[in-house]
Amino acid sequence: MTDLKRLLEMALRSEIDSRDIYQKASNMTKNALLKEKFNFLSGEEAKHKILIENIIKMKFPNEEIEIPESTEVPLPRITVSEKDPISKLLTQAMDAEKETSKFYANIAKQLDEENASLMQYLSSIEMSHYYFLQAERDLILKFENYDQYFEMMHVGP
Amino acid sequence: MTDLKRLLEMALRSEIDSRDIYQKASNMTKNALLKEKFNFLSGEEAKHKILIENIIKMKFPNEEIEIPESTEVPLPRITVSEKDPISKLLTQAMDAEKETSKFYANIAKQLDEENASLMQYLSSIEMSHYYFLQAERDLILKFENYDQYFEMMHVGP
């Protein structure tokens, strides 16, 4: 069984990777509204990283934090390229958020009450990101291209 | 049965009220991180209002939009004052998001496919806000005050 410190370090890697993905997604889309959503998610993951670092510092004072090169099982990797439709990236990000949420809920079980609350909070927030991404993905899949949706947002008098 | 245009106008009122609530919540909290979250939600609701206005314009061209003074059944009102704990506001905002989500899903049933997709999108996004607010509310209820959480976010070199 992987020890607690290693699990938390994997969580750090997961936040770094998620942040990278949302920044990449933000760069991939030309739509200002969707860009803003990805930037918000990217900012959220950056704050989660700080929160997890602080949990590690409290639980393992005086120990070096070693962030693994890549996430391991059970966290899925995102493998989209810039040629892929944005819906593919959103679907992979949804999977990653859902698995990260479960992963964090499991880490929470190994922590003291206060830190468990923080980890459970992160688990819940990642799940809210899942639903947020799902709504965007489903809309994109229904319209031929996302720009159509943005045109509708800008129709006006 | 309330007619479709009136339902959409109630949806507009709901977006205006939600935006006001999140702006009020943003003013009520001194915590920069929570403030940012409320500002994000407020911005989301402002964009939803534009989307709903555009649906009304497409469905009822040449008709005046009349926004009702207040939301009616089934949308709950938020009644917190500045003296109330932020958790109370979050709980009421959660209820409002959930009911609004159901309300929009019902409106979607009365729309053509394209507009129904947009309304279903709004319904799903409001539900994602519900989960987002729930995560924040649960964390706040677990810590004596939210500042404690923010202190933890800033521990460290």
Short mmCIF file of N, CA, C and O in Angstrom, two decimals, chain A residues 33 36-37 40 43-44 47-48 50-51 54-55 57-58 113-115 117-118 120-121 124-125 127-129 131-132 134-136 138-139 142-143 146 148-149 151-157, chain B residues 33 36-37 40 43-44 47-48 50-51 54-55 57-58 113-115 117-118 120-121 124-125 127-129 131-132 134-136 138-139 142-143 146 148-149 151-157:
data_model
loop_
_atom_site.label_atom_id
_atom_site.label_comp_id
_atom_site.label_asym_id
_atom_site.label_seq_id
_atom_site.Cartn_x
_atom_site.Cartn_y
_atom_site.Cartn_z
N LEU A 33 -15.39 33.25 -23.86
CA LEU A 33 -16.16 32.76 -22.70
C LEU A 33 -15.63 31.42 -22.21
O LEU A 33 -15.51 31.20 -21.00
N GLU A 36 -12.30 31.83 -20.50
CA GLU A 36 -12.47 32.32 -19.13
C GLU A 36 -12.79 31.18 -18.16
O GLU A 36 -12.28 31.12 -17.04
N LYS A 37 -13.61 30.24 -18.63
CA LYS A 37 -13.96 29.09 -17.78
C LYS A 37 -12.72 28.23 -17.51
O LYS A 37 -12.49 27.79 -16.39
N PHE A 40 -10.50 29.92 -15.08
CA PHE A 40 -11.02 29.78 -13.71
C PHE A 40 -10.62 28.42 -13.14
O PHE A 40 -10.11 28.33 -12.02
N GLY A 43 -7.00 28.25 -12.29
CA GLY A 43 -6.73 28.97 -11.04
C GLY A 43 -7.13 28.16 -9.82
O GLY A 43 -6.45 28.17 -8.79
N GLU A 44 -8.24 27.44 -9.94
CA GLU A 44 -8.69 26.58 -8.84
C GLU A 44 -7.65 25.51 -8.53
O GLU A 44 -7.32 25.26 -7.37
N LYS A 47 -4.68 26.72 -6.64
CA LYS A 47 -4.92 26.91 -5.20
C LYS A 47 -4.99 25.58 -4.47
O LYS A 47 -4.55 25.45 -3.33
N HIS A 48 -5.53 24.57 -5.14
CA HIS A 48 -5.57 23.24 -4.52
C HIS A 48 -4.15 22.73 -4.25
O HIS A 48 -3.90 22.09 -3.24
N ILE A 50 -1.55 24.44 -3.47
CA ILE A 50 -1.05 25.09 -2.25
C ILE A 50 -1.66 24.43 -1.01
O ILE A 50 -0.97 24.15 -0.03
N LEU A 51 -2.96 24.15 -1.09
CA LEU A 51 -3.64 23.52 0.04
C LEU A 51 -3.03 22.15 0.34
O LEU A 51 -2.76 21.82 1.51
N ASN A 54 0.34 22.39 1.93
CA ASN A 54 0.23 22.74 3.34
C ASN A 54 -0.17 21.54 4.20
O ASN A 54 0.29 21.40 5.33
N ILE A 55 -1.01 20.67 3.66
CA ILE A 55 -1.36 19.44 4.38
C ILE A 55 -0.09 18.60 4.56
O ILE A 55 0.19 18.11 5.66
N LYS A 57 3.00 19.63 4.64
CA LYS A 57 3.90 20.30 5.61
C LYS A 57 3.44 20.07 7.05
O LYS A 57 4.25 19.93 7.96
N MET A 58 2.10 20.05 7.23
CA MET A 58 1.59 19.83 8.59
C MET A 58 1.78 18.39 9.04
O MET A 58 2.11 18.12 10.18
N GLU A 113 -8.96 14.42 11.40
CA GLU A 113 -10.25 15.02 11.04
C GLU A 113 -10.13 16.34 10.27
O GLU A 113 -10.80 16.54 9.26
N GLU A 114 -9.24 17.21 10.74
CA GLU A 114 -9.12 18.52 10.11
C GLU A 114 -8.60 18.43 8.67
O GLU A 114 -9.18 19.00 7.74
N ASN A 115 -7.53 17.68 8.51
CA ASN A 115 -6.98 17.53 7.16
C ASN A 115 -7.91 16.70 6.27
O ASN A 115 -7.98 16.92 5.05
N SER A 117 -11.11 16.87 6.35
CA SER A 117 -12.13 17.81 5.88
C SER A 117 -11.63 18.58 4.66
O SER A 117 -12.38 18.81 3.71
N LEU A 118 -10.38 18.97 4.71
CA LEU A 118 -9.80 19.70 3.58
C LEU A 118 -9.72 18.82 2.34
O LEU A 118 -10.04 19.24 1.23
N GLN A 120 -11.53 16.16 1.75
CA GLN A 120 -12.89 15.88 1.30
C GLN A 120 -13.45 17.08 0.52
O GLN A 120 -14.17 16.92 -0.47
N TYR A 121 -13.07 18.26 0.98
CA TYR A 121 -13.46 19.49 0.26
C TYR A 121 -12.91 19.46 -1.17
O TYR A 121 -13.64 19.69 -2.14
N SER A 124 -14.82 17.07 -3.27
CA SER A 124 -16.14 17.60 -3.69
C SER A 124 -16.00 18.65 -4.78
O SER A 124 -16.80 18.70 -5.72
N ILE A 125 -14.99 19.51 -4.65
CA ILE A 125 -14.80 20.55 -5.66
C ILE A 125 -14.46 19.92 -7.02
O ILE A 125 -14.99 20.33 -8.05
N MET A 127 -15.39 17.12 -8.08
CA MET A 127 -16.63 16.56 -8.63
C MET A 127 -17.51 17.67 -9.21
O MET A 127 -18.16 17.46 -10.24
N SER A 128 -17.50 18.84 -8.58
CA SER A 128 -18.28 19.96 -9.15
C SER A 128 -17.67 20.39 -10.49
O SER A 128 -18.39 20.77 -11.41
N HIS A 129 -16.36 20.31 -10.61
CA HIS A 129 -15.72 20.59 -11.90
C HIS A 129 -16.19 19.59 -12.96
O HIS A 129 -16.40 19.94 -14.12
N TYR A 131 -19.10 18.12 -13.20
CA TYR A 131 -20.43 18.49 -13.69
C TYR A 131 -20.37 19.75 -14.57
O TYR A 131 -21.11 19.89 -15.54
N PHE A 132 -19.50 20.65 -14.20
CA PHE A 132 -19.30 21.89 -14.96
C PHE A 132 -18.81 21.57 -16.38
O PHE A 132 -19.36 22.05 -17.38
N GLN A 134 -19.02 18.66 -17.87
CA GLN A 134 -20.03 17.85 -18.55
C GLN A 134 -21.06 18.74 -19.25
O GLN A 134 -21.44 18.47 -20.40
N ALA A 135 -21.49 19.80 -18.57
CA ALA A 135 -22.47 20.72 -19.17
C ALA A 135 -21.90 21.35 -20.43
O ALA A 135 -22.56 21.40 -21.47
N GLU A 136 -20.65 21.79 -20.36
CA GLU A 136 -20.01 22.41 -21.53
C GLU A 136 -19.85 21.39 -22.66
O GLU A 136 -20.12 21.69 -23.83
N ASP A 138 -21.53 18.57 -23.23
CA ASP A 138 -22.81 18.17 -23.82
C ASP A 138 -23.33 19.24 -24.77
O ASP A 138 -23.89 18.92 -25.82
N LEU A 139 -23.14 20.50 -24.42
CA LEU A 139 -23.60 21.58 -25.30
C LEU A 139 -22.79 21.58 -26.60
O LEU A 139 -23.36 21.68 -27.69
N LYS A 142 -23.84 18.99 -28.98
CA LYS A 142 -25.16 19.22 -29.61
C LYS A 142 -25.08 20.23 -30.74
O LYS A 142 -25.86 20.16 -31.68
N PHE A 143 -24.16 21.17 -30.62
CA PHE A 143 -24.02 22.15 -31.69
C PHE A 143 -22.87 21.72 -32.59
O PHE A 143 -21.93 21.10 -32.10
N TYR A 146 -18.75 25.10 -31.46
CA TYR A 146 -19.02 25.88 -30.26
C TYR A 146 -19.24 27.36 -30.59
O TYR A 146 -19.94 28.05 -29.86
N GLN A 148 -21.07 28.60 -32.74
CA GLN A 148 -22.50 28.83 -32.92
C GLN A 148 -23.14 29.27 -31.60
O GLN A 148 -23.94 30.19 -31.54
N TYR A 149 -22.74 28.57 -30.55
CA TYR A 149 -23.25 28.89 -29.21
C TYR A 149 -22.84 30.29 -28.80
O TYR A 149 -23.63 31.07 -28.27
N GLU A 151 -22.12 32.72 -30.82
CA GLU A 151 -22.87 33.70 -31.62
C GLU A 151 -24.21 33.96 -30.96
O GLU A 151 -24.66 35.10 -30.88
N MET A 152 -24.85 32.90 -30.45
CA MET A 152 -26.14 33.07 -29.82
C MET A 152 -26.03 33.93 -28.56
O MET A 152 -26.94 34.65 -28.19
N MET A 153 -24.87 33.82 -27.90
CA MET A 153 -24.65 34.61 -26.69
C MET A 153 -24.49 36.08 -27.03
O MET A 153 -24.60 36.94 -26.17
N HIS A 154 -24.19 36.36 -28.29
CA HIS A 154 -23.91 37.75 -28.65
C HIS A 154 -24.94 38.38 -29.57
O HIS A 154 -24.81 39.52 -29.96
N VAL A 155 -25.95 37.57 -29.93
CA VAL A 155 -27.06 38.13 -30.69
C VAL A 155 -27.61 39.29 -29.88
O VAL A 155 -27.55 39.28 -28.67
N GLY A 156 -28.13 40.24 -30.50
CA GLY A 156 -28.63 41.32 -29.64
C GLY A 156 -29.34 42.39 -30.41
O GLY A 156 -29.56 42.22 -31.61
N PRO A 157 -29.67 43.43 -29.72
CA PRO A 157 -30.46 44.48 -30.35
C PRO A 157 -29.62 45.25 -31.38
O PRO A 157 -28.40 45.20 -31.33
N LEU B 33 -10.11 34.61 -1.55
CA LEU B 33 -10.37 33.42 -2.36
C LEU B 33 -11.86 33.16 -2.54
O LEU B 33 -12.31 32.82 -3.64
N GLU B 36 -13.41 35.70 -4.82
CA GLU B 36 -13.15 35.38 -6.23
C GLU B 36 -14.15 34.34 -6.76
O GLU B 36 -14.62 34.44 -7.89
N LYS B 37 -14.47 33.36 -5.91
CA LYS B 37 -15.44 32.33 -6.32
C LYS B 37 -16.82 32.95 -6.54
O LYS B 37 -17.51 32.65 -7.52
N PHE B 40 -16.87 34.87 -9.70
CA PHE B 40 -16.98 33.98 -10.86
C PHE B 40 -18.44 33.58 -11.08
O PHE B 40 -18.96 33.66 -12.19
N GLY B 43 -20.49 36.39 -12.47
CA GLY B 43 -20.21 36.57 -13.90
C GLY B 43 -20.93 35.52 -14.75
O GLY B 43 -21.43 35.81 -15.83
N GLU B 44 -20.99 34.29 -14.22
CA GLU B 44 -21.70 33.22 -14.93
C GLU B 44 -23.18 33.57 -15.10
O GLU B 44 -23.74 33.42 -16.18
N LYS B 47 -23.90 36.10 -17.75
CA LYS B 47 -23.86 35.55 -19.12
C LYS B 47 -25.11 34.71 -19.41
O LYS B 47 -25.61 34.70 -20.53
N HIS B 48 -25.60 34.02 -18.40
CA HIS B 48 -26.83 33.24 -18.58
C HIS B 48 -28.00 34.16 -18.94
O HIS B 48 -28.84 33.82 -19.76
N ILE B 50 -27.90 36.91 -20.63
CA ILE B 50 -27.80 37.25 -22.06
C ILE B 50 -28.30 36.09 -22.93
O ILE B 50 -29.04 36.28 -23.89
N LEU B 51 -27.90 34.88 -22.54
CA LEU B 51 -28.31 33.70 -23.30
C LEU B 51 -29.84 33.56 -23.30
O LEU B 51 -30.45 33.32 -24.36
N ASN B 54 -31.51 36.08 -25.45
CA ASN B 54 -31.41 35.73 -26.86
C ASN B 54 -32.40 34.64 -27.26
O ASN B 54 -32.94 34.65 -28.36
N ILE B 55 -32.64 33.71 -26.34
CA ILE B 55 -33.67 32.68 -26.61
C ILE B 55 -35.03 33.36 -26.77
O ILE B 55 -35.78 33.08 -27.71
N LYS B 57 -35.63 36.44 -27.67
CA LYS B 57 -35.66 37.20 -28.93
C LYS B 57 -35.88 36.30 -30.14
O LYS B 57 -36.54 36.68 -31.10
N MET B 58 -35.31 35.09 -30.08
CA MET B 58 -35.48 34.17 -31.21
C MET B 58 -36.90 33.60 -31.24
O MET B 58 -37.48 33.45 -32.30
N GLU B 113 -35.58 21.99 -30.44
CA GLU B 113 -34.37 21.24 -30.06
C GLU B 113 -33.16 22.13 -29.74
O GLU B 113 -32.48 21.92 -28.73
N GLU B 114 -32.91 23.11 -30.58
CA GLU B 114 -31.74 23.95 -30.40
C GLU B 114 -31.83 24.78 -29.10
O GLU B 114 -30.89 24.79 -28.29
N ASN B 115 -32.94 25.45 -28.91
CA ASN B 115 -33.11 26.24 -27.70
C ASN B 115 -33.22 25.35 -26.46
O ASN B 115 -32.78 25.73 -25.37
N SER B 117 -31.56 22.64 -26.03
CA SER B 117 -30.17 22.29 -25.68
C SER B 117 -29.53 23.39 -24.84
O SER B 117 -28.80 23.12 -23.89
N LEU B 118 -29.82 24.64 -25.22
CA LEU B 118 -29.26 25.76 -24.47
C LEU B 118 -29.84 25.82 -23.06
O LEU B 118 -29.13 26.04 -22.08
N GLN B 120 -31.15 23.31 -21.41
CA GLN B 120 -30.66 22.15 -20.67
C GLN B 120 -29.23 22.41 -20.20
O GLN B 120 -28.85 22.01 -19.09
N TYR B 121 -28.47 23.09 -21.02
CA TYR B 121 -27.10 23.49 -20.64
C TYR B 121 -27.14 24.36 -19.38
O TYR B 121 -26.42 24.10 -18.42
N SER B 124 -27.91 22.31 -16.37
CA SER B 124 -26.76 21.52 -15.90
C SER B 124 -25.72 22.40 -15.20
O SER B 124 -25.13 22.01 -14.20
N ILE B 125 -25.50 23.60 -15.75
CA ILE B 125 -24.51 24.50 -15.14
C ILE B 125 -24.98 24.91 -13.74
O ILE B 125 -24.18 24.94 -12.79
N MET B 127 -26.75 23.24 -11.76
CA MET B 127 -26.55 22.10 -10.86
C MET B 127 -25.07 21.97 -10.49
O MET B 127 -24.75 21.61 -9.35
N SER B 128 -24.17 22.30 -11.42
CA SER B 128 -22.74 22.27 -11.08
C SER B 128 -22.42 23.35 -10.04
O SER B 128 -21.60 23.16 -9.16
N HIS B 129 -23.12 24.49 -10.13
CA HIS B 129 -22.95 25.53 -9.10
C HIS B 129 -23.40 25.00 -7.73
O HIS B 129 -22.79 25.29 -6.71
N TYR B 131 -23.23 21.96 -6.58
CA TYR B 131 -22.19 21.12 -5.99
C TYR B 131 -20.98 21.95 -5.54
O TYR B 131 -20.34 21.64 -4.54
N PHE B 132 -20.69 22.97 -6.29
CA PHE B 132 -19.57 23.88 -5.97
C PHE B 132 -19.85 24.58 -4.63
O PHE B 132 -19.00 24.60 -3.73
N GLN B 134 -21.97 23.60 -2.37
CA GLN B 134 -22.07 22.59 -1.31
C GLN B 134 -20.69 22.29 -0.72
O GLN B 134 -20.53 22.19 0.50
N ALA B 135 -19.70 22.16 -1.59
CA ALA B 135 -18.34 21.87 -1.13
C ALA B 135 -17.84 23.00 -0.22
O ALA B 135 -17.29 22.75 0.86
N GLU B 136 -18.07 24.25 -0.64
CA GLU B 136 -17.64 25.39 0.18
C GLU B 136 -18.39 25.42 1.50
O GLU B 136 -17.81 25.66 2.56
N ASP B 138 -19.92 22.97 3.15
CA ASP B 138 -19.54 21.88 4.05
C ASP B 138 -18.20 22.16 4.72
O ASP B 138 -18.01 21.84 5.90
N LEU B 139 -17.28 22.74 3.99
CA LEU B 139 -15.97 23.06 4.58
C LEU B 139 -16.13 24.14 5.66
O LEU B 139 -15.57 24.01 6.76
N LYS B 142 -17.43 22.85 8.85
CA LYS B 142 -16.52 21.99 9.60
C LYS B 142 -15.47 22.80 10.36
O LYS B 142 -15.00 22.38 11.40
N PHE B 143 -15.13 23.94 9.82
CA PHE B 143 -14.16 24.79 10.50
C PHE B 143 -14.93 25.86 11.26
O PHE B 143 -16.02 26.27 10.84
N TYR B 146 -14.18 30.50 8.52
CA TYR B 146 -13.58 30.25 7.22
C TYR B 146 -12.14 30.77 7.16
O TYR B 146 -11.33 30.26 6.40
N GLN B 148 -9.83 30.34 9.17
CA GLN B 148 -8.93 29.25 9.53
C GLN B 148 -8.47 28.51 8.27
O GLN B 148 -7.30 28.19 8.10
N TYR B 149 -9.44 28.26 7.39
CA TYR B 149 -9.14 27.57 6.14
C TYR B 149 -8.18 28.39 5.29
O TYR B 149 -7.23 27.88 4.71
N GLU B 151 -6.09 30.60 6.39
CA GLU B 151 -4.76 30.58 7.01
C GLU B 151 -3.99 29.35 6.55
O GLU B 151 -2.82 29.41 6.22
N MET B 152 -4.70 28.22 6.48
CA MET B 152 -4.05 26.99 6.05
C MET B 152 -3.57 27.09 4.61
O MET B 152 -2.57 26.49 4.24
N MET B 153 -4.31 27.85 3.84
CA MET B 153 -3.93 28.03 2.43
C MET B 153 -2.66 28.86 2.31
O MET B 153 -2.01 28.88 1.27
N HIS B 154 -2.34 29.59 3.37
CA HIS B 154 -1.20 30.50 3.27
C HIS B 154 -0.03 30.13 4.17
O HIS B 154 0.96 30.83 4.20
N VAL B 155 -0.20 29.02 4.91
CA VAL B 155 0.92 28.52 5.71
C VAL B 155 2.11 28.32 4.78
O VAL B 155 1.94 27.98 3.61
N GLY B 156 3.25 28.51 5.31
CA GLY B 156 4.41 28.02 4.56
C GLY B 156 5.31 29.10 4.05
O GLY B 156 4.92 30.25 4.01
N PRO B 157 6.50 28.68 3.67
CA PRO B 157 7.49 29.65 3.23
C PRO B 157 7.13 30.20 1.84
O PRO B 157 6.34 29.61 1.14
#
